[in-house]
Coordinates of C-alpha atoms in Angstrom, one line a residue:
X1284 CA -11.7 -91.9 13.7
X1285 CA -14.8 -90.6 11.2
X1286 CA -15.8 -92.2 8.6
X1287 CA -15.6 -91.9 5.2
X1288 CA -18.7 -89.9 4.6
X1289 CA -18.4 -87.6 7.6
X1290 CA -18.0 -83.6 7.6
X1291 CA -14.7 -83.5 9.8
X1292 CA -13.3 -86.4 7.2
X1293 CA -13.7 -83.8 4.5
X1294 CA -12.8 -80.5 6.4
X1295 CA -9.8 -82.8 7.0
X1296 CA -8.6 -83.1 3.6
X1297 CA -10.1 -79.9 2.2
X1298 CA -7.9 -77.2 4.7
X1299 CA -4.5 -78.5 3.2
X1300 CA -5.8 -78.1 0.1
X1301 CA -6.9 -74.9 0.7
X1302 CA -3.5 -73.6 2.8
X1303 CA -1.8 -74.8 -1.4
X1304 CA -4.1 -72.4 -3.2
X1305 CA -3.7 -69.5 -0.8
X1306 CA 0.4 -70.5 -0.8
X1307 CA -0.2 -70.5 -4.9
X1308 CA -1.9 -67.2 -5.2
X1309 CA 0.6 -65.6 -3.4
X1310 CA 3.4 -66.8 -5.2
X1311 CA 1.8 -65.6 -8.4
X1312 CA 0.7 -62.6 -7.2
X1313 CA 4.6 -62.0 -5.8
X1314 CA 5.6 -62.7 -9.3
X1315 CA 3.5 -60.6 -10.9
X1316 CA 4.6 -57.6 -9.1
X1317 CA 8.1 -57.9 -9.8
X1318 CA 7.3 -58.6 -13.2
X1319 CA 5.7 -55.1 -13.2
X1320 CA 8.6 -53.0 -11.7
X1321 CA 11.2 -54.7 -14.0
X1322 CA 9.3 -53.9 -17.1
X1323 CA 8.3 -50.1 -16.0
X1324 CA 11.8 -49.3 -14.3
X1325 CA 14.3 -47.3 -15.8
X1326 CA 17.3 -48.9 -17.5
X1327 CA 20.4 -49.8 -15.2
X1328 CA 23.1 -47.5 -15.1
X1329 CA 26.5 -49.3 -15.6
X1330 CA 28.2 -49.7 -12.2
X1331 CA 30.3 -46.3 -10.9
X1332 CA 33.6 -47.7 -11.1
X1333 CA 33.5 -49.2 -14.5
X1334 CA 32.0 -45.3 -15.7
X1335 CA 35.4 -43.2 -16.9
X1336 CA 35.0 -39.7 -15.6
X1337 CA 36.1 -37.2 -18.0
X1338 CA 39.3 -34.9 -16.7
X1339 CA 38.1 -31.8 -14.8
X1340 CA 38.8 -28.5 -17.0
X1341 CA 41.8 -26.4 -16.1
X1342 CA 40.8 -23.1 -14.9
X1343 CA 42.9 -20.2 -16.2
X1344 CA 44.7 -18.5 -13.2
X1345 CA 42.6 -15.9 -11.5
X1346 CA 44.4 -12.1 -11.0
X1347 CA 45.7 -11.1 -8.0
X1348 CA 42.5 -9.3 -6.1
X1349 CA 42.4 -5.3 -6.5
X1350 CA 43.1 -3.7 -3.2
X1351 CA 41.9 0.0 -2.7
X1352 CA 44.8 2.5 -1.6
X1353 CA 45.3 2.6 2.3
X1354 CA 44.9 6.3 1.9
X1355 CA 41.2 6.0 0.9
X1356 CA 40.4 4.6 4.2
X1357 CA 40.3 5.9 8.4
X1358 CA 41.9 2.8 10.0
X1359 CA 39.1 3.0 12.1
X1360 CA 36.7 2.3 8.7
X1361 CA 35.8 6.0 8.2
X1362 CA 36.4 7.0 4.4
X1363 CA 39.2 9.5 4.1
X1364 CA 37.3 13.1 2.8
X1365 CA 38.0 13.4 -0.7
X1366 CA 38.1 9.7 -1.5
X1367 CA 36.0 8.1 -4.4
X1368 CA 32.7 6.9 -3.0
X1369 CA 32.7 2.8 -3.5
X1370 CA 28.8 1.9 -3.2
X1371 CA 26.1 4.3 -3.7
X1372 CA 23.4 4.9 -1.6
X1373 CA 20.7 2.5 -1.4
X1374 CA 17.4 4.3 -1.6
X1375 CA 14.8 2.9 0.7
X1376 CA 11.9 1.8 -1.3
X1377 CA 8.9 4.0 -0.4
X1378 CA 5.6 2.9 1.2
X1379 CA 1.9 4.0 0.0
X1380 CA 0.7 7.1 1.1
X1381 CA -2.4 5.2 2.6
X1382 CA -0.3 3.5 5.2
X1383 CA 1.6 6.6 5.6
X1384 CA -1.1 8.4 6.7
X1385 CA -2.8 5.6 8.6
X1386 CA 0.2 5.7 10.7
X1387 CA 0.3 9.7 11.1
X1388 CA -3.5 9.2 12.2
X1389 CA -3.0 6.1 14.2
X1390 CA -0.2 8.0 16.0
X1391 CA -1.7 11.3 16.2
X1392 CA -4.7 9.4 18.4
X1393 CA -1.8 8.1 20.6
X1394 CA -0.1 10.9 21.6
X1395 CA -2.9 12.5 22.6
X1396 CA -4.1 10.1 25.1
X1397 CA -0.9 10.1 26.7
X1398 CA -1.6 9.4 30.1
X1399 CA 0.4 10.9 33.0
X1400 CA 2.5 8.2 34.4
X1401 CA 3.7 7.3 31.1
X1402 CA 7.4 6.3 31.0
X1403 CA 9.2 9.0 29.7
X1404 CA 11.5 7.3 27.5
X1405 CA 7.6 5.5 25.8
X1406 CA 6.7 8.6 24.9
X1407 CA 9.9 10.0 23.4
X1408 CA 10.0 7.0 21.6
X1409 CA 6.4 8.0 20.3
X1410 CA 7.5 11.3 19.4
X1411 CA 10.4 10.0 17.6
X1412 CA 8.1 7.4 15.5
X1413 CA 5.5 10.3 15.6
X1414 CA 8.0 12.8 13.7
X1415 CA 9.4 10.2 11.4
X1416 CA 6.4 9.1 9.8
X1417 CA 5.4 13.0 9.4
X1418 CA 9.1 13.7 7.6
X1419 CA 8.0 10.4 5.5
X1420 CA 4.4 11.9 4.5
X1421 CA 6.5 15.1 4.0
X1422 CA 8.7 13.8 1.7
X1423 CA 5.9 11.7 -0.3
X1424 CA 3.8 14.9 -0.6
X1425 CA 6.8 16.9 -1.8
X1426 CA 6.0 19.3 1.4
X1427 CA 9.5 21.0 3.1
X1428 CA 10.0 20.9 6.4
X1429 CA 12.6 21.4 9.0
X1430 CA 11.1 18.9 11.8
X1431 CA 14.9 16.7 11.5
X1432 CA 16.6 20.1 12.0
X1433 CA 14.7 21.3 15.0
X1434 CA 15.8 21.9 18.2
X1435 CA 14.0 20.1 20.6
X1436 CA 12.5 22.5 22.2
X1437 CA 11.1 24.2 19.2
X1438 CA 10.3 20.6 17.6
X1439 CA 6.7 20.7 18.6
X1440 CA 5.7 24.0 16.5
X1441 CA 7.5 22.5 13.5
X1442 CA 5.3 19.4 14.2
X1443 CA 2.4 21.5 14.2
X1444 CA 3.1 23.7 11.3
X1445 CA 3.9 20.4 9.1
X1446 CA 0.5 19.3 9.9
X1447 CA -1.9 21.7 8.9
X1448 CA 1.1 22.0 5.7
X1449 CA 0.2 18.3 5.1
X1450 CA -3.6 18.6 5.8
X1451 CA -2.8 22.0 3.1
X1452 CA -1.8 18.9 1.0
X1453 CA -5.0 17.2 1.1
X1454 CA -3.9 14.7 3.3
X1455 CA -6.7 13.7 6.3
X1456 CA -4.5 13.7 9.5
X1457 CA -7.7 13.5 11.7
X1458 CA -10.7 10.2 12.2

């Protein structure tokens, strides 16, 4: 056993005193928190079941849905000629002329580096983007054309007339 003047005597004594103060601080600390969250929380609501929840509001009775005629309809869901048209046409919003004619030039370039053993069904689907976007620059640069109308296999001089009508236009179809 040490004695009463030793080092380990008073690291004996001195660690439980320590271990209170630590246990202390914490306590207070602990306390000190939920101190802070009951003074900055909201007030309590009273508890659901004791709340009285007003009665809902009586909605009037709605009328009967309007049906349309059969006769205004094809069973097949064709409208009848000579009915009233329900819905009017949605108008496609319209794209800037800029992109309109990057795409005109972008597919001009393509078509013609078609190579020869392209798929056929690739490069009618090039032609078909091909004339759409010319009927679209068309359209935005109020010039008339008949490309839709063609036959096929007069489609190609409508293509070409339409162009030099757009480049008429002012529009640069070539880089």
């Amino acid at each position: 056993m040490p004695s009463a003047g030793s080092v380990s005597a008073d690291v004996g004594t001195s660690l439980p005193l320590i271990a209170a103060v630590v246990l202390l601080l914490a306590a207070l600390v602990t306390l000190v928190v939920l101190l802070l969250r009951w003074a900055t929380s909201e007030p309590r609501q009273p508890a659901p079941e004791l709340v009285e929840e007003p009665p809902a509001p009586v909605e009037p009775p709605r009328p009967p849905a309007q049906r349309r005629p059969a006769a205004w309809h094809h069973p097949a869901g064709r409208r009848v000629p000579g009915a009233p048209v329900s819905q009017p046409i949605a108008v496609r919003p319209r794209r800037p002329l800029e992109r309109v004619a990057a795409d005109v030039r972008r597919l001009t370039r393509e078509l013609s580096m078609v190579p020869g053993g392209m798929p056929m069904a690739r490069r009618r689907g090039l032609l078909a983007a091909y004339d759409d976007v010319l009927i679209e620059a068309a359209e935005l640069l109020d010039v008339p054309n008949q490309l839709a109308t063609e036959p096929p296999g007069t489609r190609e001089l409508e293509r070409m007339r339409l162009l030099a009508m757009l480049e008429a236009a002012g529009l640069v179809v070539g880089d």
